[in-house]
PDB file of N, CA and C in Angstrom:
ATOM      1  N   MET G   1      50.726  42.984 -26.324  1.00  0.00           N
ATOM      2  CA  MET G   1      51.174  43.661 -27.525  1.00  0.00           C
ATOM      3  C   MET G   1      51.031  42.694 -28.697  1.00  0.00           C
ATOM      4  N   ASP G   2      50.418  43.174 -29.755  1.00  0.00           N
ATOM      5  CA  ASP G   2      50.251  42.282 -30.896  1.00  0.00           C
ATOM      6  C   ASP G   2      51.535  42.215 -31.723  1.00  0.00           C
ATOM      7  N   ARG G   3      51.547  41.285 -32.628  1.00  0.00           N
ATOM      8  CA  ARG G   3      52.747  40.997 -33.432  1.00  0.00           C
ATOM      9  C   ARG G   3      53.253  42.222 -34.199  1.00  0.00           C
ATOM     10  N   ASN G   4      52.336  42.996 -34.799  1.00  0.00           N
ATOM     11  CA  ASN G   4      52.734  44.177 -35.558  1.00  0.00           C
ATOM     12  C   ASN G   4      53.407  45.220 -34.674  1.00  0.00           C
ATOM     13  N   ASN G   5      52.871  45.401 -33.478  1.00  0.00           N
ATOM     14  CA  ASN G   5      53.476  46.358 -32.546  1.00  0.00           C
ATOM     15  C   ASN G   5      54.863  45.896 -32.113  1.00  0.00           C
ATOM     16  N   GLU G   6      55.013  44.610 -31.861  1.00  0.00           N
ATOM     17  CA  GLU G   6      56.313  44.067 -31.477  1.00  0.00           C
ATOM     18  C   GLU G   6      57.345  44.289 -32.580  1.00  0.00           C
ATOM     19  N   GLU G   7      56.938  44.033 -33.811  1.00  0.00           N
ATOM     20  CA  GLU G   7      57.839  44.216 -34.942  1.00  0.00           C
ATOM     21  C   GLU G   7      58.222  45.685 -35.104  1.00  0.00           C
ATOM     22  N   GLU G   8      57.273  46.578 -34.880  1.00  0.00           N
ATOM     23  CA  GLU G   8      57.531  48.018 -34.979  1.00  0.00           C
ATOM     24  C   GLU G   8      58.524  48.454 -33.900  1.00  0.00           C
ATOM     25  N   VAL G   9      58.368  47.953 -32.699  1.00  0.00           N
ATOM     26  CA  VAL G   9      59.295  48.286 -31.610  1.00  0.00           C
ATOM     27  C   VAL G   9      60.696  47.790 -31.960  1.00  0.00           C
ATOM     28  N   ILE G  10      60.804  46.598 -32.489  1.00  0.00           N
ATOM     29  CA  ILE G  10      62.106  46.040 -32.874  1.00  0.00           C
ATOM     30  C   ILE G  10      62.737  46.872 -33.982  1.00  0.00           C
ATOM     31  N   ARG G  11      61.954  47.242 -34.984  1.00  0.00           N
ATOM     32  CA  ARG G  11      62.480  48.071 -36.090  1.00  0.00           C
ATOM     33  C   ARG G  11      62.966  49.425 -35.574  1.00  0.00           C
ATOM     34  N   ASN G  12      62.193  50.042 -34.693  1.00  0.00           N
ATOM     35  CA  ASN G  12      62.591  51.338 -34.137  1.00  0.00           C
ATOM     36  C   ASN G  12      63.875  51.227 -33.323  1.00  0.00           C
ATOM     37  N   TYR G  13      64.001  50.151 -32.547  1.00  0.00           N
ATOM     38  CA  TYR G  13      65.215  49.932 -31.764  1.00  0.00           C
ATOM     39  C   TYR G  13      66.416  49.757 -32.698  1.00  0.00           C
ATOM     40  N   GLN G  14      66.245  48.985 -33.750  1.00  0.00           N
ATOM     41  CA  GLN G  14      67.337  48.750 -34.694  1.00  0.00           C
ATOM     42  C   GLN G  14      67.738  50.032 -35.411  1.00  0.00           C
ATOM     43  N   LYS G  15      66.768  50.862 -35.774  1.00  0.00           N
ATOM     44  CA  LYS G  15      67.076  52.153 -36.395  1.00  0.00           C
ATOM     45  C   LYS G  15      67.866  53.023 -35.427  1.00  0.00           C
ATOM     46  N   GLY G  16      67.432  53.049 -34.177  1.00  0.00           N
ATOM     47  CA  GLY G  16      68.118  53.829 -33.157  1.00  0.00           C
ATOM     48  C   GLY G  16      69.536  53.330 -32.928  1.00  0.00           C
ATOM     49  N   GLU G  17      69.691  52.028 -32.944  1.00  0.00           N
ATOM     50  CA  GLU G  17      71.008  51.433 -32.760  1.00  0.00           C
ATOM     51  C   GLU G  17      71.943  51.821 -33.908  1.00  0.00           C
ATOM     52  N   LYS G  18      71.423  51.830 -35.134  1.00  0.00           N
ATOM     53  CA  LYS G  18      72.240  52.234 -36.280  1.00  0.00           C
ATOM     54  C   LYS G  18      72.640  53.709 -36.167  1.00  0.00           C
ATOM     55  N   MET G  19      71.725  54.524 -35.682  1.00  0.00           N
ATOM     56  CA  MET G  19      72.038  55.942 -35.487  1.00  0.00           C
ATOM     57  C   MET G  19      73.102  56.112 -34.405  1.00  0.00           C
ATOM     58  N   MET G  20      73.038  55.291 -33.360  1.00  0.00           N
ATOM     59  CA  MET G  20      74.030  55.334 -32.297  1.00  0.00           C
ATOM     60  C   MET G  20      75.405  54.980 -32.856  1.00  0.00           C
ATOM     61  N   ILE G  21      75.472  53.991 -33.707  1.00  0.00           N
ATOM     62  CA  ILE G  21      76.742  53.575 -34.307  1.00  0.00           C
ATOM     63  C   ILE G  21      77.282  54.688 -35.203  1.00  0.00           C
ATOM     64  N   LEU G  22      76.418  55.302 -35.985  1.00  0.00           N
ATOM     65  CA  LEU G  22      76.834  56.404 -36.850  1.00  0.00           C
ATOM     66  C   LEU G  22      77.298  57.595 -36.017  1.00  0.00           C
ATOM     67  N   LEU G  23      76.600  57.895 -34.947  1.00  0.00           N
ATOM     68  CA  LEU G  23      76.991  58.987 -34.053  1.00  0.00           C
ATOM     69  C   LEU G  23      78.379  58.729 -33.476  1.00  0.00           C
ATOM     70  N   PHE G  24      78.618  57.506 -33.025  1.00  0.00           N
ATOM     71  CA  PHE G  24      79.926  57.130 -32.487  1.00  0.00           C
ATOM     72  C   PHE G  24      81.007  57.276 -33.550  1.00  0.00           C
ATOM     73  N   ALA G  25      80.750  56.758 -34.739  1.00  0.00           N
ATOM     74  CA  ALA G  25      81.746  56.819 -35.808  1.00  0.00           C
ATOM     75  C   ALA G  25      82.062  58.266 -36.175  1.00  0.00           C
ATOM     76  N   GLN G  26      81.032  59.097 -36.286  1.00  0.00           N
ATOM     77  CA  GLN G  26      81.263  60.494 -36.659  1.00  0.00           C
ATOM     78  C   GLN G  26      81.980  61.251 -35.547  1.00  0.00           C
ATOM     79  N   TRP G  27      81.647  60.950 -34.295  1.00  0.00           N
ATOM     80  CA  TRP G  27      82.346  61.577 -33.166  1.00  0.00           C
ATOM     81  C   TRP G  27      83.837  61.255 -33.247  1.00  0.00           C
ATOM     82  N   CYS G  28      84.156  59.996 -33.528  1.00  0.00           N
ATOM     83  CA  CYS G  28      85.563  59.603 -33.659  1.00  0.00           C
ATOM     84  C   CYS G  28      86.241  60.376 -34.791  1.00  0.00           C
ATOM     85  N   ILE G  29      85.600  60.447 -35.940  1.00  0.00           N
ATOM     86  CA  ILE G  29      86.159  61.188 -37.069  1.00  0.00           C
ATOM     87  C   ILE G  29      86.403  62.640 -36.666  1.00  0.00           C
ATOM     88  N   ASN G  30      85.440  63.231 -35.970  1.00  0.00           N
ATOM     89  CA  ASN G  30      85.556  64.626 -35.546  1.00  0.00           C
ATOM     90  C   ASN G  30      86.708  64.854 -34.570  1.00  0.00           C
ATOM     91  N   HIS G  31      87.132  63.791 -33.887  1.00  0.00           N
ATOM     92  CA  HIS G  31      88.222  63.899 -32.913  1.00  0.00           C
ATOM     93  C   HIS G  31      89.502  63.220 -33.409  1.00  0.00           C
ATOM     94  N   ASP G  32      89.562  62.980 -34.713  1.00  0.00           N
ATOM     95  CA  ASP G  32      90.745  62.367 -35.334  1.00  0.00           C
ATOM     96  C   ASP G  32      91.105  61.024 -34.703  1.00  0.00           C
ATOM     97  N   LEU G  33      90.081  60.246 -34.383  1.00  0.00           N
ATOM     98  CA  LEU G  33      90.263  58.921 -33.799  1.00  0.00           C
ATOM     99  C   LEU G  33      89.734  57.868 -34.769  1.00  0.00           C
ATOM    100  N   ASP G  34      90.275  56.681 -34.688  1.00  0.00           N
ATOM    101  CA  ASP G  34      89.841  55.568 -35.532  1.00  0.00           C
ATOM    102  C   ASP G  34      88.718  54.816 -34.815  1.00  0.00           C
ATOM    103  N   PRO G  35      87.487  54.888 -35.338  1.00  0.00           N
ATOM    104  CA  PRO G  35      86.369  54.224 -34.662  1.00  0.00           C
ATOM    105  C   PRO G  35      86.543  52.717 -34.519  1.00  0.00           C
ATOM    106  N   VAL G  36      87.148  52.079 -35.499  1.00  0.00           N
ATOM    107  CA  VAL G  36      87.353  50.623 -35.435  1.00  0.00           C
ATOM    108  C   VAL G  36      88.325  50.298 -34.306  1.00  0.00           C
ATOM    109  N   ASP G  37      89.381  51.084 -34.185  1.00  0.00           N
ATOM    110  CA  ASP G  37      90.366  50.874 -33.116  1.00  0.00           C
ATOM    111  C   ASP G  37      89.736  51.085 -31.740  1.00  0.00           C
ATOM    112  N   ILE G  38      88.961  52.133 -31.600  1.00  0.00           N
ATOM    113  CA  ILE G  38      88.301  52.415 -30.310  1.00  0.00           C
ATOM    114  C   ILE G  38      87.347  51.272 -29.959  1.00  0.00           C
ATOM    115  N   TYR G  39      86.590  50.820 -30.947  1.00  0.00           N
ATOM    116  CA  TYR G  39      85.655  49.722 -30.721  1.00  0.00           C
ATOM    117  C   TYR G  39      86.407  48.470 -30.272  1.00  0.00           C
ATOM    118  N   GLN G  40      87.530  48.184 -30.925  1.00  0.00           N
ATOM    119  CA  GLN G  40      88.328  46.996 -30.568  1.00  0.00           C
ATOM    120  C   GLN G  40      88.888  47.099 -29.158  1.00  0.00           C
ATOM    121  N   GLN G  41      89.203  48.306 -28.721  1.00  0.00           N
ATOM    122  CA  GLN G  41      89.672  48.490 -27.351  1.00  0.00           C
ATOM    123  C   GLN G  41      88.576  48.142 -26.346  1.00  0.00           C
ATOM    124  N   ALA G  42      87.355  48.504 -26.698  1.00  0.00           N
ATOM    125  CA  ALA G  42      86.229  48.229 -25.801  1.00  0.00           C
ATOM    126  C   ALA G  42      85.814  46.759 -25.827  1.00  0.00           C
ATOM    127  N   TYR G  43      85.887  46.170 -27.009  1.00  0.00           N
ATOM    128  CA  TYR G  43      85.439  44.784 -27.191  1.00  0.00           C
ATOM    129  C   TYR G  43      86.518  43.984 -27.927  1.00  0.00           C
ATOM    130  N   PRO G  44      87.638  43.698 -27.242  1.00  0.00           N
ATOM    131  CA  PRO G  44      88.777  43.076 -27.921  1.00  0.00           C
ATOM    132  C   PRO G  44      88.520  41.650 -28.419  1.00  0.00           C
ATOM    133  N   TYR G  45      87.537  40.980 -27.883  1.00  0.00           N
ATOM    134  CA  TYR G  45      87.310  39.589 -28.268  1.00  0.00           C
ATOM    135  C   TYR G  45      86.190  39.420 -29.287  1.00  0.00           C
ATOM    136  N   GLN G  46      85.611  40.531 -29.719  1.00  0.00           N
ATOM    137  CA  GLN G  46      84.558  40.450 -30.724  1.00  0.00           C
ATOM    138  C   GLN G  46      85.155  40.523 -32.122  1.00  0.00           C
ATOM    139  N   ALA G  47      84.460  39.904 -33.039  1.00  0.00           N
ATOM    140  CA  ALA G  47      84.854  40.002 -34.445  1.00  0.00           C
ATOM    141  C   ALA G  47      84.575  41.420 -34.927  1.00  0.00           C
ATOM    142  N   LYS G  48      85.016  41.729 -36.127  1.00  0.00           N
ATOM    143  CA  LYS G  48      84.763  43.060 -36.675  1.00  0.00           C
ATOM    144  C   LYS G  48      83.267  43.350 -36.646  1.00  0.00           C
ATOM    145  N   ASN G  49      82.943  44.585 -36.315  1.00  0.00           N
ATOM    146  CA  ASN G  49      81.556  45.010 -36.272  1.00  0.00           C
ATOM    147  C   ASN G  49      81.166  45.503 -37.658  1.00  0.00           C
ATOM    148  N   THR G  50      80.418  44.692 -38.383  1.00  0.00           N
ATOM    149  CA  THR G  50      80.053  45.041 -39.754  1.00  0.00           C
ATOM    150  C   THR G  50      79.153  46.277 -39.801  1.00  0.00           C
ATOM    151  N   GLU G  51      78.334  46.471 -38.786  1.00  0.00           N
ATOM    152  CA  GLU G  51      77.488  47.671 -38.751  1.00  0.00           C
ATOM    153  C   GLU G  51      78.337  48.926 -38.606  1.00  0.00           C
ATOM    154  N   LEU G  52      79.424  48.838 -37.870  1.00  0.00           N
ATOM    155  CA  LEU G  52      80.337  49.974 -37.747  1.00  0.00           C
ATOM    156  C   LEU G  52      81.017  50.245 -39.086  1.00  0.00           C
ATOM    157  N   ILE G  53      81.445  49.204 -39.752  1.00  0.00           N
ATOM    158  CA  ILE G  53      82.076  49.355 -41.071  1.00  0.00           C
ATOM    159  C   ILE G  53      81.087  50.018 -42.043  1.00  0.00           C
ATOM    160  N   ASP G  54      79.834  49.579 -42.009  1.00  0.00           N
ATOM    161  CA  ASP G  54      78.803  50.178 -42.859  1.00  0.00           C
ATOM    162  C   ASP G  54      78.585  51.648 -42.500  1.00  0.00           C
ATOM    163  N   ALA G  55      78.592  51.961 -41.207  1.00  0.00           N
ATOM    164  CA  ALA G  55      78.370  53.341 -40.761  1.00  0.00           C
ATOM    165  C   ALA G  55      79.501  54.256 -41.216  1.00  0.00           C
ATOM    166  N   LEU G  56      80.708  53.718 -41.293  1.00  0.00           N
ATOM    167  CA  LEU G  56      81.846  54.541 -41.722  1.00  0.00           C
ATOM    168  C   LEU G  56      81.641  55.087 -43.134  1.00  0.00           C
ATOM    169  N   GLU G  57      80.908  54.347 -43.947  1.00  0.00           N
ATOM    170  CA  GLU G  57      80.623  54.815 -45.300  1.00  0.00           C
ATOM    171  C   GLU G  57      79.685  56.020 -45.299  1.00  0.00           C
ATOM    172  N   LEU G  58      78.972  56.227 -44.205  1.00  0.00           N
ATOM    173  CA  LEU G  58      78.015  57.327 -44.106  1.00  0.00           C
ATOM    174  C   LEU G  58      78.581  58.549 -43.394  1.00  0.00           C
ATOM    175  N   THR G  59      79.779  58.424 -42.836  1.00  0.00           N
ATOM    176  CA  THR G  59      80.367  59.568 -42.146  1.00  0.00           C
ATOM    177  C   THR G  59      80.849  60.601 -43.152  1.00  0.00           C
ATOM    178  N   VAL G  60      81.006  61.811 -42.651  1.00  0.00           N
ATOM    179  CA  VAL G  60      81.524  62.901 -43.474  1.00  0.00           C
ATOM    180  C   VAL G  60      82.830  63.386 -42.861  1.00  0.00           C
ATOM    181  N   SER G  61      83.528  64.239 -43.579  1.00  0.00           N
ATOM    182  CA  SER G  61      84.791  64.759 -43.048  1.00  0.00           C
ATOM    183  C   SER G  61      84.526  65.612 -41.810  1.00  0.00           C
ATOM    184  N   LYS G  62      85.555  65.803 -41.057  1.00  0.00           N
ATOM    185  CA  LYS G  62      85.474  66.614 -39.847  1.00  0.00           C
ATOM    186  C   LYS G  62      84.947  68.016 -40.170  1.00  0.00           C
ATOM    187  N   LYS G  63      85.388  68.568 -41.287  1.00  0.00           N
ATOM    188  CA  LYS G  63      84.972  69.918 -41.691  1.00  0.00           C
ATOM    189  C   LYS G  63      83.489  69.982 -42.040  1.00  0.00           C
ATOM    190  N   GLU G  64      82.957  68.900 -42.588  1.00  0.00           N
ATOM    191  CA  GLU G  64      81.559  68.874 -43.019  1.00  0.00           C
ATOM    192  C   GLU G  64      80.586  68.536 -41.886  1.00  0.00           C
ATOM    193  N   SER G  65      81.090  67.988 -40.809  1.00  0.00           N
ATOM    194  CA  SER G  65      80.240  67.485 -39.735  1.00  0.00           C
ATOM    195  C   SER G  65      79.810  68.580 -38.769  1.00  0.00           C
ATOM    196  N   ASP G  66      78.622  68.387 -38.228  1.00  0.00           N
ATOM    197  CA  ASP G  66      78.186  69.218 -37.111  1.00  0.00           C
ATOM    198  C   ASP G  66      78.913  68.743 -35.857  1.00  0.00           C
ATOM    199  N   HIS G  67      78.958  69.608 -34.856  1.00  0.00           N
ATOM    200  CA  HIS G  67      79.556  69.243 -33.572  1.00  0.00           C
ATOM    201  C   HIS G  67      78.711  68.153 -32.911  1.00  0.00           C
ATOM    202  N   ILE G  68      79.376  67.168 -32.347  1.00  0.00           N
ATOM    203  CA  ILE G  68      78.697  66.120 -31.586  1.00  0.00           C
ATOM    204  C   ILE G  68      79.193  66.236 -30.153  1.00  0.00           C
ATOM    205  N   ASP G  69      78.294  66.548 -29.264  1.00  0.00           N
ATOM    206  CA  ASP G  69      78.634  66.713 -27.856  1.00  0.00           C
ATOM    207  C   ASP G  69      79.061  65.378 -27.266  1.00  0.00           C
ATOM    208  N   SER G  70      80.180  65.372 -26.573  1.00  0.00           N
ATOM    209  CA  SER G  70      80.717  64.132 -26.001  1.00  0.00           C
ATOM    210  C   SER G  70      79.773  63.518 -24.970  1.00  0.00           C
ATOM    211  N   GLU G  71      79.152  64.352 -24.167  1.00  0.00           N
ATOM    212  CA  GLU G  71      78.224  63.831 -23.153  1.00  0.00           C
ATOM    213  C   GLU G  71      77.004  63.183 -23.808  1.00  0.00           C
ATOM    214  N   THR G  72      76.548  63.755 -24.899  1.00  0.00           N
ATOM    215  CA  THR G  72      75.430  63.163 -25.630  1.00  0.00           C
ATOM    216  C   THR G  72      75.810  61.788 -26.150  1.00  0.00           C
ATOM    217  N   LEU G  73      77.015  61.686 -26.717  1.00  0.00           N
ATOM    218  CA  LEU G  73      77.482  60.382 -27.199  1.00  0.00           C
ATOM    219  C   LEU G  73      77.526  59.374 -26.066  1.00  0.00           C
ATOM    220  N   LEU G  74      78.071  59.755 -24.926  1.00  0.00           N
ATOM    221  CA  LEU G  74      78.151  58.835 -23.788  1.00  0.00           C
ATOM    222  C   LEU G  74      76.755  58.403 -23.341  1.00  0.00           C
ATOM    223  N   ASP G  75      75.810  59.338 -23.323  1.00  0.00           N
ATOM    224  CA  ASP G  75      74.430  59.002 -22.941  1.00  0.00           C
ATOM    225  C   ASP G  75      73.815  57.997 -23.906  1.00  0.00           C
ATOM    226  N   VAL G  76      74.022  58.227 -25.201  1.00  0.00           N
ATOM    227  CA  VAL G  76      73.439  57.338 -26.211  1.00  0.00           C
ATOM    228  C   VAL G  76      74.082  55.955 -26.142  1.00  0.00           C
ATOM    229  N   LEU G  77      75.406  55.911 -25.979  1.00  0.00           N
ATOM    230  CA  LEU G  77      76.085  54.611 -25.857  1.00  0.00           C
ATOM    231  C   LEU G  77      75.546  53.841 -24.660  1.00  0.00           C
ATOM    232  N   SER G  78      75.377  54.521 -23.544  1.00  0.00           N
ATOM    233  CA  SER G  78      74.869  53.862 -22.337  1.00  0.00           C
ATOM    234  C   SER G  78      73.422  53.419 -22.516  1.00  0.00           C
ATOM    235  N   MET G  79      72.634  54.237 -23.207  1.00  0.00           N
ATOM    236  CA  MET G  79      71.228  53.902 -23.424  1.00  0.00           C
ATOM    237  C   MET G  79      71.091  52.591 -24.200  1.00  0.00           C
ATOM    238  N   TYR G  80      72.047  52.321 -25.087  1.00  0.00           N
ATOM    239  CA  TYR G  80      72.001  51.089 -25.874  1.00  0.00           C
ATOM    240  C   TYR G  80      72.875  49.980 -25.286  1.00  0.00           C
ATOM    241  N   GLY G  81      73.308  50.156 -24.048  1.00  0.00           N
ATOM    242  CA  GLY G  81      74.026  49.092 -23.351  1.00  0.00           C
ATOM    243  C   GLY G  81      75.483  48.934 -23.735  1.00  0.00           C
ATOM    244  N   ASN G  82      76.055  49.941 -24.365  1.00  0.00           N
ATOM    245  CA  ASN G  82      77.465  49.882 -24.752  1.00  0.00           C
ATOM    246  C   ASN G  82      78.341  50.536 -23.684  1.00  0.00           C
ATOM    247  N   ASP G  83      78.238  50.023 -22.476  1.00  0.00           N
ATOM    248  CA  ASP G  83      78.952  50.618 -21.354  1.00  0.00           C
ATOM    249  C   ASP G  83      80.467  50.502 -21.501  1.00  0.00           C
ATOM    250  N   ASP G  84      80.950  49.389 -22.041  1.00  0.00           N
ATOM    251  CA  ASP G  84      82.395  49.237 -22.237  1.00  0.00           C
ATOM    252  C   ASP G  84      82.909  50.266 -23.240  1.00  0.00           C
ATOM    253  N   LEU G  85      82.155  50.473 -24.297  1.00  0.00           N
ATOM    254  CA  LEU G  85      82.541  51.460 -25.299  1.00  0.00           C
ATOM    255  C   LEU G  85      82.455  52.868 -24.706  1.00  0.00           C
ATOM    256  N   ALA G  86      81.432  53.132 -23.930  1.00  0.00           N
ATOM    257  CA  ALA G  86      81.304  54.437 -23.269  1.00  0.00           C
ATOM    258  C   ALA G  86      82.491  54.689 -22.342  1.00  0.00           C
ATOM    259  N   PHE G  87      82.956  53.654 -21.664  1.00  0.00           N
ATOM    260  CA  PHE G  87      84.109  53.793 -20.781  1.00  0.00           C
ATOM    261  C   PHE G  87      85.357  54.171 -21.579  1.00  0.00           C
ATOM    262  N   VAL G  88      85.612  53.485 -22.680  1.00  0.00           N
ATOM    263  CA  VAL G  88      86.777  53.780 -23.504  1.00  0.00           C
ATOM    264  C   VAL G  88      86.685  55.189 -24.076  1.00  0.00           C
ATOM    265  N   VAL G  89      85.501  55.556 -24.543  1.00  0.00           N
ATOM    266  CA  VAL G  89      85.307  56.906 -25.085  1.00  0.00           C
ATOM    267  C   VAL G  89      85.575  57.942 -24.009  1.00  0.00           C
ATOM    268  N   SER G  90      85.081  57.688 -22.799  1.00  0.00           N
ATOM    269  CA  SER G  90      85.296  58.649 -21.710  1.00  0.00           C
ATOM    270  C   SER G  90      86.769  58.827 -21.380  1.00  0.00           C
ATOM    271  N   GLU G  91      87.563  57.781 -21.565  1.00  0.00           N
ATOM    272  CA  GLU G  91      89.011  57.893 -21.364  1.00  0.00           C
ATOM    273  C   GLU G  91      89.632  58.826 -22.410  1.00  0.00           C
ATOM    274  N   TYR G  92      89.127  58.775 -23.626  1.00  0.00           N
ATOM    275  CA  TYR G  92      89.630  59.676 -24.688  1.00  0.00           C
ATOM    276  C   TYR G  92      89.176  61.105 -24.436  1.00  0.00           C
ATOM    277  N   ILE G  93      87.997  61.265 -23.854  1.00  0.00           N
ATOM    278  CA  ILE G  93      87.498  62.607 -23.565  1.00  0.00           C
ATOM    279  C   ILE G  93      88.385  63.286 -22.534  1.00  0.00           C
ATOM    280  N   LYS G  94      88.860  62.513 -21.573  1.00  0.00           N
ATOM    281  CA  LYS G  94      89.741  63.079 -20.537  1.00  0.00           C
ATOM    282  C   LYS G  94      90.999  63.565 -21.174  1.00  0.00           C
TER     283      LYS G  94
END
């Protein structure tokens, strides 16, 4: 793979990761949950997630949002390796 292709793959992954964070944040808003609190439960020893804070600025109110399927969120979290976060989210789904 040449350098340009590698950079394109990295950019696409980063875009997808940002969408995953926004999806998580909006799902939390839709369920009257605090995304920062949920994230801290999953990763208690990590510093604040600045990408999550940035994503919160892009969320809309519960009334304005489309439905986000919980299983879809869990799939996306797992796809990006956020298994601890997926576990915490699944506890809230129950």
